Amino acid sequence: MYATMKHLMVPFTLLTLASCIRESSPDGPELGPGDRLPEFNVTLDDGSALGTSDLSGEVSVIVFFNTGCPDCRMELPVIQRIYEDFGTRTSVVCISREQKQSEIEAYWHENGFSVPYSAQEDRRVYGQFSRTGIPKVYVSGSDLTIHSVYDDDPVASYDDLAGDIQFLKN
């Protein structure tokens, strides 16, 4: 039985990791510090709309994720804490990469998350920011210029993100 479980774990692990790194558009942008946020519009889990213009004038944290990605599962509790501590003064939003609303809703409920999210079943929005890899965390200033980008090497810590937000607020 142990041998059977061991053989099943290898394909499962590879499949899970693929959700983090699978490429789709090698010709797309790879935005970094100093770049301006692209024009995008999403619908959040509460039904409200959020677009680039809504972020103008405030610091924002935009997170691309998929709940099947192990690194994303490590990052999301940090993002939840950032949202709890800074959410009234900073826009914090999670945008899925190729994941259904029902899956995200279940994961949010299971983990007690309240940070706003937008379920995207494709890579349309993600592709405006990056070509490959999740999690991707973009911290931008009130002028919509990206200040910091974090990915899975290493994932952003609470101190990293809090420091960026405080720097941009001053």
N, CA and C atoms as an extended XYZ file, in Angstrom:
510
Properties=species:S:1:pos:R:3:atomname:S:1:resname:S:1:resid:I:1 pbc="F F F"
N         0.826       -1.197        0.000 N   MET     1
C         0.000        0.000        0.000 CA  MET     1
C         0.870        1.260        0.000 C   MET     1
N         1.943        1.244        0.790 N   TYR     2
C         2.836        2.395        0.843 CA  TYR     2
C         3.424        2.684       -0.539 C   TYR     2
N         3.819        1.624       -1.252 N   ALA     3
C         4.392        1.790       -2.591 CA  ALA     3
C         3.372        2.404       -3.547 C   ALA     3
N         2.115        1.992       -3.446 N   THR     4
C         1.063        2.549       -4.294 CA  THR     4
C         0.873        4.031       -4.000 C   THR     4
N         0.827        4.397       -2.726 N   MET     5
C         0.665        5.803       -2.338 CA  MET     5
C         1.846        6.632       -2.829 C   MET     5
N         3.037        6.064       -2.716 N   LYS     6
C         4.236        6.762       -3.153 CA  LYS     6
C         4.166        7.041       -4.655 C   LYS     6
N         3.718        6.062       -5.431 N   HIS     7
C         3.609        6.232       -6.882 CA  HIS     7
C         2.509        7.220       -7.257 C   HIS     7
N         1.484        7.332       -6.455 N   LEU     8
C         0.417        8.299       -6.722 CA  LEU     8
C         0.844        9.717       -6.368 C   LEU     8
N         1.707        9.869       -5.388 N   MET     9
C         2.124       11.194       -4.941 CA  MET     9
C         2.980       11.909       -5.984 C   MET     9
N         3.795       11.190       -6.711 N   VAL    10
C         4.663       11.822       -7.702 CA  VAL    10
C         3.843       12.541       -8.775 C   VAL    10
N         2.884       11.885       -9.439 N   PRO    11
C         2.088       12.615      -10.443 CA  PRO    11
C         1.290       13.770       -9.830 C   PRO    11
N         0.751       13.570       -8.628 N   PHE    12
C        -0.016       14.627       -7.974 CA  PHE    12
C         0.870       15.843       -7.714 C   PHE    12
N         2.075       15.614       -7.211 N   THR    13
C         3.002       16.704       -6.926 CA  THR    13
C         3.373       17.439       -8.208 C   THR    13
N         3.667       16.716       -9.257 N   LEU    14
C         4.019       17.347      -10.530 CA  LEU    14
C         2.860       18.160      -11.088 C   LEU    14
N         1.656       17.653      -10.975 N   LEU    15
C         0.479       18.364      -11.448 CA  LEU    15
C         0.274       19.654      -10.658 C   LEU    15
N         0.449       19.590       -9.347 N   THR    16
C         0.290       20.764       -8.497 CA  THR    16
C         1.324       21.820       -8.843 C   THR    16
N         2.565       21.419       -9.005 N   LEU    17
C         3.608       22.377       -9.346 CA  LEU    17
C         3.371       23.006      -10.708 C   LEU    17
N         2.805       22.260      -11.623 N   ALA    18
C         2.527       22.794      -12.957 CA  ALA    18
C         1.559       23.963      -12.894 C   ALA    18
N         0.663       23.984      -11.927 N   SER    19
C        -0.277       25.101      -11.813 CA  SER    19
C         0.439       26.385      -11.447 C   SER    19
N         1.640       26.288      -10.886 N   CYS    20
C         2.405       27.471      -10.507 CA  CYS    20
C         3.254       28.014      -11.649 C   CYS    20
N         3.755       27.145      -12.528 N   ILE    21
C         4.771       27.595      -13.469 CA  ILE    21
C         4.400       27.482      -14.942 C   ILE    21
N         3.292       26.888      -15.272 N   ARG    22
C         2.949       26.675      -16.674 CA  ARG    22
C         2.904       27.993      -17.443 C   ARG    22
N         3.592       28.055      -18.561 N   GLU    23
C         3.631       29.269      -19.370 CA  GLU    23
C         2.478       29.300      -20.357 C   GLU    23
N         2.095       30.519      -20.764 N   SER    24
C         1.063       30.609      -21.789 CA  SER    24
C         1.408       31.602      -22.880 C   SER    24
N         2.012       32.726      -22.536 N   SER    25
C         2.285       33.732      -23.560 CA  SER    25
C         3.707       34.262      -23.411 C   SER    25
N         4.688       33.587      -24.016 N   PRO    26
C         6.073       34.002      -23.866 CA  PRO    26
C         6.358       35.382      -24.446 C   PRO    26
N         5.464       35.938      -25.258 N   ASP    27
C         5.681       37.253      -25.845 CA  ASP    27
C         5.046       38.377      -25.037 C   ASP    27
N         4.347       38.053      -23.959 N   GLY    28
C         3.686       39.066      -23.154 CA  GLY    28
C         4.671       39.857      -22.307 C   GLY    28
N         4.165       40.842      -21.571 N   PRO    29
C         5.030       41.683      -20.749 CA  PRO    29
C         5.513       40.954      -19.499 C   PRO    29
N         6.542       41.477      -18.922 N   GLU    30
C         7.004       41.051      -17.602 CA  GLU    30
C         7.257       42.356      -16.854 C   GLU    30
N         6.204       42.864      -16.217 N   LEU    31
C         6.290       44.169      -15.577 CA  LEU    31
C         7.161       44.118      -14.333 C   LEU    31
N         7.858       45.218      -14.083 N   GLY    32
C         8.727       45.304      -12.921 CA  GLY    32
C         8.694       46.692      -12.320 C   GLY    32
N         9.517       46.914      -11.296 N   PRO    33
C         9.574       48.226      -10.657 CA  PRO    33
C         9.847       49.330      -11.682 C   PRO    33
N         9.092       50.411      -11.558 N   GLY    34
C         9.207       51.534      -12.473 CA  GLY    34
C         8.197       51.507      -13.603 C   GLY    34
N         7.620       50.340      -13.885 N   ASP    35
C         6.585       50.237      -14.915 CA  ASP    35
C         5.249       50.722      -14.365 C   ASP    35
N         4.404       51.180      -15.259 N   ARG    36
C         3.053       51.618      -14.874 CA  ARG    36
C         2.123       50.407      -14.903 C   ARG    36
N         1.160       50.401      -13.979 N   LEU    37
C         0.156       49.337      -13.994 CA  LEU    37
C        -0.580       49.363      -15.328 C   LEU    37
N        -0.837       48.209      -15.925 N   PRO    38
C        -1.593       48.183      -17.183 CA  PRO    38
C        -3.071       48.476      -16.931 C   PRO    38
N        -3.771       48.818      -17.989 N   GLU    39
C        -5.215       49.043      -17.889 CA  GLU    39
C        -5.916       47.692      -17.790 C   GLU    39
N        -6.644       47.491      -16.711 N   PHE    40
C        -7.406       46.253      -16.538 CA  PHE    40
C        -8.680       46.558      -15.783 C   PHE    40
N        -9.654       45.681      -15.927 N   ASN    41
C       -10.921       45.761      -15.203 CA  ASN    41
C       -11.318       44.354      -14.799 C   ASN    41
N       -11.723       44.199      -13.539 N   VAL    42
C       -12.171       42.899      -13.040 CA  VAL    42
C       -13.432       43.091      -12.203 C   VAL    42
N       -14.154       42.010      -12.019 N   THR    43
C       -15.294       41.991      -11.110 CA  THR    43
C       -14.864       41.239       -9.863 C   THR    43
N       -15.075       41.859       -8.711 N   LEU    44
C       -14.673       41.254       -7.442 CA  LEU    44
C       -15.739       40.301       -6.926 C   LEU    44
N       -15.379       39.549       -5.902 N   ASP    45
C       -16.276       38.531       -5.349 CA  ASP    45
C       -17.573       39.110       -4.802 C   ASP    45
N       -17.589       40.390       -4.446 N   ASP    46
C       -18.825       41.001       -3.949 CA  ASP    46
C       -19.662       41.613       -5.075 C   ASP    46
N       -19.211       41.440       -6.324 N   GLY    47
C       -19.939       41.961       -7.474 CA  GLY    47
C       -19.509       43.347       -7.918 C   GLY    47
N       -18.677       44.016       -7.142 N   SER    48
C       -18.220       45.347       -7.518 CA  SER    48
C       -17.131       45.259       -8.582 C   SER    48
N       -16.960       46.354       -9.305 N   ALA    49
C       -15.951       46.421      -10.358 CA  ALA    49
C       -14.704       47.119       -9.824 C   ALA    49
N       -13.557       46.687      -10.313 N   LEU    50
C       -12.289       47.320       -9.955 CA  LEU    50
C       -11.446       47.414      -11.213 C   LEU    50
N       -10.917       48.596      -11.450 N   GLY    51
C       -10.045       48.800      -12.601 CA  GLY    51
C        -8.851       49.641      -12.216 C   GLY    51
N        -7.945       49.777      -13.139 N   THR    52
C        -6.732       50.544      -12.895 CA  THR    52
C        -7.057       51.944      -12.395 C   THR    52
N        -8.027       52.598      -13.009 N   SER    53
C        -8.363       53.971      -12.610 CA  SER    53
C        -8.837       54.049      -11.160 C   SER    53
N        -9.426       52.978      -10.635 N   ASP    54
C        -9.873       52.963       -9.238 CA  ASP    54
C        -8.701       52.959       -8.267 C   ASP    54
N        -7.532       52.554       -8.733 N   LEU    55
C        -6.355       52.463       -7.869 CA  LEU    55
C        -5.553       53.757       -7.832 C   LEU    55
N        -5.852       54.671       -8.742 N   SER    56
C        -5.141       55.939       -8.795 CA  SER    56
C        -5.356       56.716       -7.498 C   SER    56
N        -4.289       57.249       -6.955 N   GLY    57
C        -4.391       58.047       -5.743 CA  GLY    57
C        -4.195       57.262       -4.460 C   GLY    57
N        -3.979       55.949       -4.563 N   GLU    58
C        -3.733       55.163       -3.352 CA  GLU    58
C        -2.723       54.056       -3.619 C   GLU    58
N        -2.082       53.617       -2.573 N   VAL    59
C        -1.160       52.488       -2.671 CA  VAL    59
C        -1.987       51.232       -2.908 C   VAL    59
N        -1.485       50.333       -3.754 N   SER    60
C        -2.225       49.100       -4.018 CA  SER    60
C        -1.305       47.885       -3.981 C   SER    60
N        -1.909       46.759       -3.607 N   VAL    61
C        -1.238       45.464       -3.613 CA  VAL    61
C        -2.109       44.544       -4.462 C   VAL    61
N        -1.563       44.081       -5.584 N   ILE    62
C        -2.279       43.194       -6.502 CA  ILE    62
C        -1.567       41.850       -6.484 C   ILE    62
N        -2.329       40.795       -6.220 N   VAL    63
C        -1.752       39.458       -6.083 CA  VAL    63
C        -2.369       38.527       -7.119 C   VAL    63
N        -1.533       37.867       -7.908 N   PHE    64
C        -1.992       36.827       -8.827 CA  PHE    64
C        -1.694       35.480       -8.193 C   PHE    64
N        -2.676       34.578       -8.241 N   PHE    65
C        -2.578       33.321       -7.503 CA  PHE    65
C        -3.435       32.243       -8.144 C   PHE    65
N        -3.260       31.027       -7.664 N   ASN    66
C        -4.149       29.898       -7.917 CA  ASN    66
C        -4.066       29.048       -6.658 C   ASN    66
N        -5.184       28.659       -6.100 N   THR    67
C        -5.159       27.943       -4.817 CA  THR    67
C        -4.549       26.551       -4.926 C   THR    67
N        -4.313       26.054       -6.133 N   GLY    68
C        -3.631       24.780       -6.311 CA  GLY    68
C        -2.119       24.900       -6.248 C   GLY    68
N        -1.612       26.097       -6.185 N   CYS    69
C        -0.171       26.372       -6.171 CA  CYS    69
C         0.337       26.398       -4.729 C   CYS    69
N         1.296       25.539       -4.370 N   PRO    70
C         1.805       25.501       -2.990 CA  PRO    70
C         2.378       26.839       -2.518 C   PRO    70
N         3.121       27.538       -3.383 N   ASP    71
C         3.678       28.828       -2.978 CA  ASP    71
C         2.577       29.863       -2.756 C   ASP    71
N         1.524       29.787       -3.555 N   CYS    72
C         0.389       30.697       -3.368 CA  CYS    72
C        -0.286       30.427       -2.030 C   CYS    72
N        -0.409       29.170       -1.679 N   ARG    73
C        -1.025       28.821       -0.393 CA  ARG    73
C        -0.184       29.330        0.776 C   ARG    73
N         1.130       29.461        0.579 N   MET    74
C         1.979       30.063        1.615 CA  MET    74
C         1.801       31.577        1.642 C   MET    74
N         1.613       32.178        0.477 N   GLU    75
C         1.529       33.633        0.368 CA  GLU    75
C         0.184       34.198        0.806 C   GLU    75
N        -0.899       33.500        0.525 N   LEU    76
C        -2.231       34.056        0.784 CA  LEU    76
C        -2.494       34.424        2.243 C   LEU    76
N        -2.052       33.662        3.245 N   PRO    77
C        -2.252       34.115        4.628 CA  PRO    77
C        -1.519       35.427        4.934 C   PRO    77
N        -0.365       35.633        4.308 N   VAL    78
C         0.370       36.894        4.469 CA  VAL    78
C        -0.453       38.031        3.874 C   VAL    78
N        -1.027       37.795        2.707 N   ILE    79
C        -1.846       38.817        2.048 CA  ILE    79
C        -3.088       39.124        2.887 C   ILE    79
N        -3.686       38.102        3.472 N   GLN    80
C        -4.843       38.314        4.343 CA  GLN    80
C        -4.468       39.229        5.508 C   GLN    80
N        -3.311       38.983        6.095 N   ARG    81
C        -2.856       39.808        7.228 CA  ARG    81
C        -2.587       41.251        6.779 C   ARG    81
N        -1.988       41.414        5.609 N   ILE    82
C        -1.769       42.763        5.061 CA  ILE    82
C        -3.112       43.457        4.866 C   ILE    82
N        -4.084       42.737        4.333 N   TYR    83
C        -5.420       43.298        4.126 CA  TYR    83
C        -6.041       43.724        5.457 C   TYR    83
N        -5.920       42.899        6.466 N   GLU    84
C        -6.477       43.229        7.778 CA  GLU    84
C        -5.803       44.458        8.380 C   GLU    84
N        -4.497       44.586        8.196 N   ASP    85
C        -3.758       45.686        8.819 CA  ASP    85
C        -3.749       46.970        7.997 C   ASP    85
N        -3.844       46.869        6.672 N   PHE    86
C        -3.712       48.046        5.815 CA  PHE    86
C        -4.888       48.266        4.869 C   PHE    86
N        -5.842       47.351        4.832 N   GLY    87
C        -6.913       47.374        3.842 CA  GLY    87
C        -7.781       48.612        3.816 C   GLY    87
N        -7.901       49.324        4.926 N   THR    88
C        -8.723       50.535        4.918 CA  THR    88
C        -7.980       51.709        4.293 C   THR    88
N        -6.653       51.608        4.202 N   ARG    89
C        -5.842       52.694        3.653 CA  ARG    89
C        -5.105       52.305        2.372 C   ARG    89
N        -5.258       51.057        1.968 N   THR    90
C        -4.547       50.511        0.813 CA  THR    90
C        -5.483       49.562        0.071 C   THR    90
N        -5.453       49.606       -1.255 N   SER    91
C        -6.237       48.635       -2.030 CA  SER    91
C        -5.464       47.326       -2.093 C   SER    91
N        -6.071       46.269       -1.588 N   VAL    92
C        -5.475       44.935       -1.638 CA  VAL    92
C        -6.465       44.039       -2.370 C   VAL    92
N        -6.014       43.411       -3.449 N   VAL    93
C        -6.905       42.551       -4.232 CA  VAL    93
C        -6.126       41.354       -4.763 C   VAL    93
N        -6.771       40.207       -4.731 N   CYS    94
C        -6.212       38.975       -5.287 CA  CYS    94
C        -6.947       38.661       -6.584 C   CYS    94
N        -6.192       38.325       -7.625 N   ILE    95
C        -6.766       37.992       -8.926 CA  ILE    95
C        -6.277       36.598       -9.302 C   ILE    95
N        -7.214       35.701       -9.512 N   SER    96
C        -6.802       34.328       -9.813 CA  SER    96
C        -6.287       34.202      -11.240 C   SER    96
N        -5.468       33.198      -11.425 N   ARG    97
C        -5.004       32.836      -12.758 CA  ARG    97
C        -5.582       31.466      -13.061 C   ARG    97
N        -6.537       31.434      -13.994 N   GLU    98
C        -7.157       30.185      -14.436 CA  GLU    98
C        -7.770       29.383      -13.293 C   GLU    98
N        -8.720       29.999      -12.599 N   GLN    99
C        -9.405       29.267      -11.535 CA  GLN    99
C       -10.841       29.749      -11.407 C   GLN    99
N       -11.718       28.799      -11.165 N   LYS   100
C       -13.146       29.073      -11.076 CA  LYS   100
C       -13.520       29.710       -9.740 C   LYS   100
N       -14.565       30.529       -9.796 N   GLN   101
C       -15.121       31.205       -8.624 CA  GLN   101
C       -15.431       30.218       -7.507 C   GLN   101
N       -16.077       29.108       -7.827 N   SER   102
C       -16.497       28.145       -6.798 CA  SER   102
C       -15.305       27.562       -6.043 C   SER   102
N       -14.204       27.323       -6.732 N   GLU   103
C       -13.004       26.783       -6.085 CA  GLU   103
C       -12.387       27.803       -5.138 C   GLU   103
N       -12.324       29.045       -5.587 N   ILE   104
C       -11.744       30.103       -4.757 CA  ILE   104
C       -12.635       30.375       -3.555 C   ILE   104
N       -13.928       30.464       -3.803 N   GLU   105
C       -14.881       30.712       -2.715 CA  GLU   105
C       -14.750       29.645       -1.630 C   GLU   105
N       -14.637       28.386       -2.014 N   ALA   106
C       -14.481       27.296       -1.042 CA  ALA   106
C       -13.170       27.441       -0.276 C   ALA   106
N       -12.100       27.783       -0.973 N   TYR   107
C       -10.790       27.940       -0.319 CA  TYR   107
C       -10.809       29.121        0.650 C   TYR   107
N       -11.415       30.216        0.238 N   TRP   108
C       -11.520       31.405        1.103 CA  TRP   108
C       -12.303       31.039        2.376 C   TRP   108
N       -13.422       30.362        2.198 N   HIS   109
C       -14.260       29.971        3.334 CA  HIS   109
C       -13.494       29.037        4.274 C   HIS   109
N       -12.832       28.066        3.700 N   GLU   110
C       -12.068       27.074        4.462 CA  GLU   110
C       -10.952       27.716        5.291 C   GLU   110
N       -10.379       28.810        4.781 N   ASN   111
C        -9.245       29.457        5.440 CA  ASN   111
C        -9.603       30.755        6.160 C   ASN   111
N       -10.879       31.131        6.131 N   GLY   112
C       -11.310       32.337        6.839 CA  GLY   112
C       -10.794       33.627        6.222 C   GLY   112
N       -10.564       33.642        4.911 N   PHE   113
C       -10.059       34.838        4.240 CA  PHE   113
C       -11.193       35.818        3.957 C   PHE   113
N       -10.866       37.101        4.014 N   SER   114
C       -11.830       38.143        3.670 CA  SER   114
C       -11.279       39.114        2.630 C   SER   114
N       -10.033       38.952        2.241 N   VAL   115
C        -9.429       39.826        1.236 CA  VAL   115
C       -10.212       39.688       -0.073 C   VAL   115
N       -10.522       40.804       -0.737 N   PRO   116
C       -11.277       40.740       -1.987 CA  PRO   116
C       -10.518       39.967       -3.067 C   PRO   116
N       -11.274       39.245       -3.889 N   TYR   117
C       -10.646       38.516       -4.991 CA  TYR   117
C       -11.513       38.605       -6.237 C   TYR   117
N       -10.851       38.380       -7.360 N   SER   118
C       -11.539       38.290       -8.646 CA  SER   118
C       -11.176       36.956       -9.274 C   SER   118
N       -12.183       36.151       -9.546 N   ALA   119
C       -11.962       34.853      -10.183 CA  ALA   119
C       -11.828       35.055      -11.690 C   ALA   119
N       -10.711       34.646      -12.224 N   GLN   120
C       -10.452       34.722      -13.659 CA  GLN   120
C       -10.177       33.307      -14.150 C   GLN   120
N       -10.980       32.829      -15.068 N   GLU   121
C       -10.823       31.461      -15.562 CA  GLU   121
C        -9.821       31.366      -16.704 C   GLU   121
N        -9.231       32.491      -17.072 N   ASP   122
C        -8.226       32.496      -18.132 CA  ASP   122
C        -7.015       33.302      -17.657 C   ASP   122
N        -6.171       33.680      -18.593 N   ARG   123
C        -4.962       34.448      -18.261 CA  ARG   123
C        -4.997       35.860      -18.847 C   ARG   123
N        -6.170       36.315      -19.207 N   ARG   124
C        -6.282       37.622      -19.862 CA  ARG   124
C        -5.683       38.740      -19.002 C   ARG   124
N        -6.100       38.854      -17.755 N   VAL   125
C        -5.590       39.912      -16.880 CA  VAL   125
C        -4.151       39.603      -16.471 C   VAL   125
N        -3.906       38.380      -16.053 N   TYR   126
C        -2.554       37.978      -15.656 CA  TYR   126
C        -1.547       38.277      -16.768 C   TYR   126
N        -1.912       37.993      -18.003 N   GLY   127
C        -1.026       38.194      -19.141 CA  GLY   127
C        -0.653       39.638      -19.395 C   GLY   127
N        -1.389       40.585      -18.827 N   GLN   128
C        -1.035       41.997      -18.947 CA  GLN   128
C         0.097       42.368      -17.991 C   GLN   128
N         0.335       41.519      -16.999 N   PHE   129
C         1.356       41.783      -15.993 CA  PHE   129
C         2.592       40.899      -16.165 C   PHE   129
N         2.367       39.638      -16.482 N   SER   130
C         3.455       38.667      -16.434 CA  SER   130
C         3.265       37.556      -17.458 C   SER   130
N         4.361       36.846      -17.728 N   ARG   131
C         4.330       35.710      -18.650 CA  ARG   131
C         4.255       34.384      -17.914 C   ARG   131
N         4.908       34.302      -16.772 N   THR   132
C         5.009       33.011      -16.109 CA  THR   132
C         5.188       33.164      -14.606 C   THR   132
N         4.684       32.185      -13.876 N   GLY   133
C         4.923       32.101      -12.443 CA  GLY   133
C         3.886       32.774      -11.574 C   GLY   133
N         3.486       32.065      -10.548 N   ILE   134
C         2.672       32.596       -9.467 CA  ILE   134
C         3.202       32.000       -8.173 C   ILE   134
N         3.006       32.643       -7.074 N   PRO   135
C         2.323       33.929       -6.909 CA  PRO   135
C         3.155       35.068       -7.496 C   PRO   135
N         2.454       36.125       -7.870 N   LYS   136
C         3.072       37.383       -8.274 CA  LYS   136
C         2.368       38.469       -7.484 C   LYS   136
N         3.138       39.259       -6.767 N   VAL   137
C         2.595       40.337       -5.944 CA  VAL   137
C         3.188       41.650       -6.440 C   VAL   137
N         2.317       42.587       -6.814 N   TYR   138
C         2.727       43.898       -7.301 CA  TYR   138
C         2.294       44.948       -6.285 C   TYR   138
N         3.249       45.741       -5.810 N   VAL   139
C         2.944       46.850       -4.909 CA  VAL   139
C         3.184       48.125       -5.705 C   VAL   139
N         2.142       48.949       -5.819 N   SER   140
C         2.268       50.173       -6.611 CA  SER   140
C         1.879       51.388       -5.788 C   SER   140
N         2.426       52.526       -6.200 N   GLY   141
C         2.146       53.779       -5.525 CA  GLY   141
C         0.892       54.446       -6.051 C   GLY   141
N         0.582       55.589       -5.473 N   SER   142
C        -0.635       56.318       -5.833 CA  SER   142
C        -0.614       56.811       -7.277 C   SER   142
N         0.576       56.876       -7.877 N   ASP   143
C         0.701       57.297       -9.277 CA  ASP   143
C         0.621       56.118      -10.245 C   ASP   143
N         0.261       54.927       -9.731 N   LEU   144
C         0.098       53.697      -10.508 CA  LEU   144
C         1.417       53.118      -11.024 C   LEU   144
N         2.531       53.569      -10.443 N   THR   145
C         3.839       53.032      -10.802 CA  THR   145
C         4.184       51.877       -9.873 C   THR   145
N         4.624       50.775      -10.461 N   ILE   146
C         4.990       49.597       -9.669 CA  ILE   146
C         6.267       49.888       -8.887 C   ILE   146
N         6.196       49.685       -7.589 N   HIS   147
C         7.340       49.889       -6.696 CA  HIS   147
C         8.094       48.584       -6.475 C   HIS   147
N         7.368       47.488       -6.253 N   SER   148
C         7.979       46.193       -5.957 CA  SER   148
C         7.192       45.073       -6.619 C   SER   148
N         7.915       44.006       -6.975 N   VAL   149
C         7.296       42.789       -7.491 CA  VAL   149
C         7.903       41.619       -6.732 C   VAL   149
N         7.039       40.753       -6.222 N   TYR   150
C         7.481       39.553       -5.513 CA  TYR   150
C         6.917       38.332       -6.227 C   TYR   150
N         7.704       37.254       -6.225 N   ASP   151
C         7.235       36.001       -6.811 CA  ASP   151
C         7.484       34.873       -5.816 C   ASP   151
N         7.793       33.701       -6.319 N   ASP   152
C         7.955       32.547       -5.436 CA  ASP   152
C         9.391       32.327       -4.973 C   ASP   152
N        10.291       33.243       -5.267 N   ASP   153
C        11.695       33.029       -4.922 CA  ASP   153
C        12.325       34.249       -4.291 C   ASP   153
N        12.064       34.523       -3.049 N   PRO   154
C        11.104       33.880       -2.139 CA  PRO   154
C         9.759       34.589       -2.203 C   PRO   154
N         8.751       33.978       -1.580 N   VAL   155
C         7.456       34.645       -1.493 CA  VAL   155
C         7.616       35.868       -0.600 C   VAL   155
N         6.760       36.857       -0.807 N   ALA   156
C         6.829       38.093       -0.026 CA  ALA   156
C         6.476       37.822        1.427 C   ALA   156
N         7.239       38.418        2.313 N   SER   157
C         6.934       38.310        3.741 CA  SER   157
C         6.031       39.472        4.147 C   SER   157
N         5.448       39.336        5.315 N   TYR   158
C         4.637       40.430        5.857 CA  TYR   158
C         5.488       41.694        5.970 C   TYR   158
N         6.705       41.553        6.494 N   ASP   159
C         7.577       42.713        6.683 CA  ASP   159
C         7.935       43.380        5.353 C   ASP   159
N         8.176       42.579        4.308 N   ASP   160
C         8.455       43.145        2.980 CA  ASP   160
C         7.298       44.030        2.530 C   ASP   160
N         6.105       43.478        2.566 N   LEU   161
C         4.931       44.194        2.061 CA  LEU   161
C         4.567       45.381        2.937 C   LEU   161
N         4.592       45.202        4.247 N   ALA   162
C         4.283       46.306        5.160 CA  ALA   162
C         5.291       47.442        4.976 C   ALA   162
N         6.559       47.091        4.807 N   GLY   163
C         7.588       48.106        4.581 CA  GLY   163
C         7.352       48.872        3.291 C   GLY   163
N         7.001       48.166        2.221 N   ASP   164
C         6.700       48.831        0.947 CA  ASP   164
C         5.518       49.779        1.089 C   ASP   164
N         4.464       49.308        1.725 N   ILE   165
C         3.263       50.134        1.894 CA  ILE   165
C         3.589       51.379        2.709 C   ILE   165
N         4.285       51.208        3.815 N   GLN   166
C         4.633       52.357        4.661 CA  GLN   166
C         5.533       53.337        3.920 C   GLN   166
N         6.486       52.825        3.147 N   PHE   167
C         7.363       53.687        2.355 CA  PHE   167
C         6.546       54.512        1.359 C   PHE   167
N         5.628       53.870        0.665 N   LEU   168
C         4.830       54.555       -0.351 CA  LEU   168
C         3.807       55.513        0.250 C   LEU   168
N         3.401       55.275        1.475 N   LYS   169
C         2.437       56.166        2.142 CA  LYS   169
C         3.105       57.462        2.592 C   LYS   169
N         4.412       57.431        2.818 N   ASN   170
C         5.124       58.624        3.334 CA  ASN   170
C         5.684       59.489        2.241 C   ASN   170
